[in-house]
XYZ file of C-alpha atoms in Angstrom:
192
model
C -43.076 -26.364 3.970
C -40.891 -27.780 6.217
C -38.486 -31.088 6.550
C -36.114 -32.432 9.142
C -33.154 -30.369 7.013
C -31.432 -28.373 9.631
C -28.717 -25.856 9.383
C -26.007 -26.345 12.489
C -25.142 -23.030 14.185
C -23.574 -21.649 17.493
C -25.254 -18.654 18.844
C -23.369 -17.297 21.925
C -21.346 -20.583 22.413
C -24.724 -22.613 22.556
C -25.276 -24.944 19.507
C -28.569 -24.726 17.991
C -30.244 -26.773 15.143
C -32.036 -24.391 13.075
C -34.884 -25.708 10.835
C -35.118 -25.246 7.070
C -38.507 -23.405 5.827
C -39.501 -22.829 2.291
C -40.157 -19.303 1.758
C -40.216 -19.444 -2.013
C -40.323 -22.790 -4.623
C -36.723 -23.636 -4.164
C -35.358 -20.885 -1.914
C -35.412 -21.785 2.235
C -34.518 -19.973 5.413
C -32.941 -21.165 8.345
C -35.649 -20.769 11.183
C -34.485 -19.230 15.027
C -37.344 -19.460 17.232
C -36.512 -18.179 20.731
C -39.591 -18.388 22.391
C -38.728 -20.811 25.288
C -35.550 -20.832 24.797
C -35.084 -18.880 27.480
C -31.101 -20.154 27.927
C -30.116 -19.496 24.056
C -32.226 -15.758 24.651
C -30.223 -14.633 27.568
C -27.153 -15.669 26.249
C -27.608 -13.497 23.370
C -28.748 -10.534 25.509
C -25.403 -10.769 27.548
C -23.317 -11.263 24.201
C -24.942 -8.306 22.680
C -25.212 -5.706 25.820
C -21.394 -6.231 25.763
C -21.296 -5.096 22.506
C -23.082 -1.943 22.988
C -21.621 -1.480 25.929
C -19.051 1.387 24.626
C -22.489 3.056 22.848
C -24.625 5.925 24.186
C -27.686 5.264 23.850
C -31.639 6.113 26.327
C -33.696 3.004 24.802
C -34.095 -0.040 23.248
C -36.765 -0.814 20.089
C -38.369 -3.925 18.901
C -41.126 -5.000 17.044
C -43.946 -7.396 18.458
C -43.422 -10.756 18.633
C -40.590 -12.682 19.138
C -38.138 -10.567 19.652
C -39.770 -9.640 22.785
C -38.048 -11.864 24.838
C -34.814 -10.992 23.931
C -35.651 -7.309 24.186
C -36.900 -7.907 27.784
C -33.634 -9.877 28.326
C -31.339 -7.111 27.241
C -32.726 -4.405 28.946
C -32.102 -5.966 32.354
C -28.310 -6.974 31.080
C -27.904 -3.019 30.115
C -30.286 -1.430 32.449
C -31.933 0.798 29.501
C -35.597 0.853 28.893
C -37.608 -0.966 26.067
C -40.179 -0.079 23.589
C -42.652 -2.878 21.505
C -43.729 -2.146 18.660
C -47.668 -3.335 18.162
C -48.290 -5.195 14.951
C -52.348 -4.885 15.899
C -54.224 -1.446 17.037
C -55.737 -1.431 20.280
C -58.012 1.583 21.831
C -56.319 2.208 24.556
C -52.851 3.040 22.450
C -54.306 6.443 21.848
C -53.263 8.602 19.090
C -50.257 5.856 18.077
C -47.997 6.446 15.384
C -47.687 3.868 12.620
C -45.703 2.269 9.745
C -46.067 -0.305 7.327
C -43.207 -2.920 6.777
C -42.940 -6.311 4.417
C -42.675 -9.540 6.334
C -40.021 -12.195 4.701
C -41.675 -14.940 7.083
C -45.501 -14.130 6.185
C -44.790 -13.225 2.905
C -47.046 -10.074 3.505
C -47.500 -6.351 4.186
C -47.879 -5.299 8.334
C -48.173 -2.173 10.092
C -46.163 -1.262 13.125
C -48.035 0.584 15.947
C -45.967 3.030 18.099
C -48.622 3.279 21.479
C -48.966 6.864 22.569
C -47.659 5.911 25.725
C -44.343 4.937 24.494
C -44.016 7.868 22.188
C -42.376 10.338 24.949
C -39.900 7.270 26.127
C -38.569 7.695 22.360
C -39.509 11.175 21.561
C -36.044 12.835 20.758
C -34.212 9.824 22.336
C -31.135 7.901 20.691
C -32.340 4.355 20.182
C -30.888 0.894 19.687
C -33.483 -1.033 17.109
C -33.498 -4.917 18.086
C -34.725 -7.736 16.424
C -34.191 -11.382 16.804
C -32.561 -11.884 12.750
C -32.256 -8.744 10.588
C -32.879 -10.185 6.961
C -34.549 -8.416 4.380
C -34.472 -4.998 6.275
C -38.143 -4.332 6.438
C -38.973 -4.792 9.870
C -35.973 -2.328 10.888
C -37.600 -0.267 7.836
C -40.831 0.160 9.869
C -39.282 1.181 12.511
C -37.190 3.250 11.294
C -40.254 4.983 9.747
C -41.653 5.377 12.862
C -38.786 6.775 15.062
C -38.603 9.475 12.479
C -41.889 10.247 13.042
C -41.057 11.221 16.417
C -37.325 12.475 15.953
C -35.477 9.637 17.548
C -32.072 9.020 16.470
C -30.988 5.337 15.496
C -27.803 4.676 17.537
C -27.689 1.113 15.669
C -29.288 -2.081 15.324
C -28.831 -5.181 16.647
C -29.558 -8.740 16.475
C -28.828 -11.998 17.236
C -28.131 -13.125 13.975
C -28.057 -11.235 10.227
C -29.648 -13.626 7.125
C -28.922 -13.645 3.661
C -27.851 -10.053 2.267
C -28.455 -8.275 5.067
C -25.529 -6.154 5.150
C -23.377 -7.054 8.706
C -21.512 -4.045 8.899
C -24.099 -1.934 10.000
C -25.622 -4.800 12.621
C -24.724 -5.406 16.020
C -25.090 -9.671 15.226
C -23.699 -12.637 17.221
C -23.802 -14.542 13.980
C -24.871 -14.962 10.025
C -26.987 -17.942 8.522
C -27.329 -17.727 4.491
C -30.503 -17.637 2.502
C -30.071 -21.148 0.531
C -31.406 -22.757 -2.425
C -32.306 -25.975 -3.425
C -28.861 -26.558 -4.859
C -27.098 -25.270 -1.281
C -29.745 -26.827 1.316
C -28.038 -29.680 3.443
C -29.968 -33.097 3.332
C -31.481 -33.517 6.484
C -29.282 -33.926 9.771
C -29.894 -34.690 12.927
C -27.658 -33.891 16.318
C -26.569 -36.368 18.283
């Protein structure tokens, strides 16, 4: 379900009106949808490849879909390599290596595909796991799951923006929005 309640935030000195989604009866989420936004996804990437800029690190990580852009963003703002993870099997990924993870926005189990191709570009490489907002955990989870598979070694994550308990101090985030309840959820607002 969703309303016209927003929650106001500014994401790499661009202000953004994110909507409100119920997740659970009386529990809602603050929604960032980058696709298209191509000016709000660039400004992240250059906001976060200046804060990995003092890491060492061979690749960046994400998981399929819309994190995509911003993965594609930051690797040409830090000139490393990137790496999607598939949430669907295809034939021609070969012998892929896979993980299952809990999605807080479906509300249900996925696996993560790792295509054979991509295996040697992470194989014993120190990666950087990206996603758009880090909440629960799950989807760095699967990933994690799946790197280990193949011996990489998880420099750090990073995101645009951390949600609800997600702990901050181990994300690389431009930002927090809360995980609110009934009780905490703004009536609706509008930007003028």
């Amino acid at each position: 379900m969703t309303d016209s309640a927003t929650h106001e935030i500014e994401i790499a000195g661009l202000q953004r009106s994110l909507p409100l989604f119920e997740v659970a009866p009386g529990v809602r989420i603050a929604v960032l949808n980058i696709l298209g936004d191509t000016e709000l996804t660039e400004a992240a990437a250059g906001g976060l490849a200046v804060r990995l800029a003092a890491l060492t690190y061979d690749v960046l990580v994400t998981a399929e879909a819309k994190s995509i852009p911003l993965v594609h963003a930051l690797s040409i703002a830090t000139g490393k390599p990137y790496v999607v993870l598939r949430k669907n099997y295809k034939t021609y990924m070969g012998d892929a290596v896979s993980a299952e993870t809990e999605s807080i926005t479906s509300g249900s189990t996925q696996t993560l595909f790792l295509d054979a191709k991509d295996r040697a570009l992470v194989e014993n490489a120190r990666v950087v796991l990206v996603d758009d907002v880090i909440s629960s955990g799950s989807t760095c989870a699967g990933m994690t799951e799946i790197l280990a598979k193949v011996d990489a070694d998880i420099v750090t994550q990073a995101a645009i923006l951390t949600e609800g308990e997600a702990d901050a101090g181990d994300v690389i985030a431009l930002g927090h929005i809360p995980v609110l309840t009934d009780s905490q959820a703004p009536a609706a607002s509008s930007v003028g």
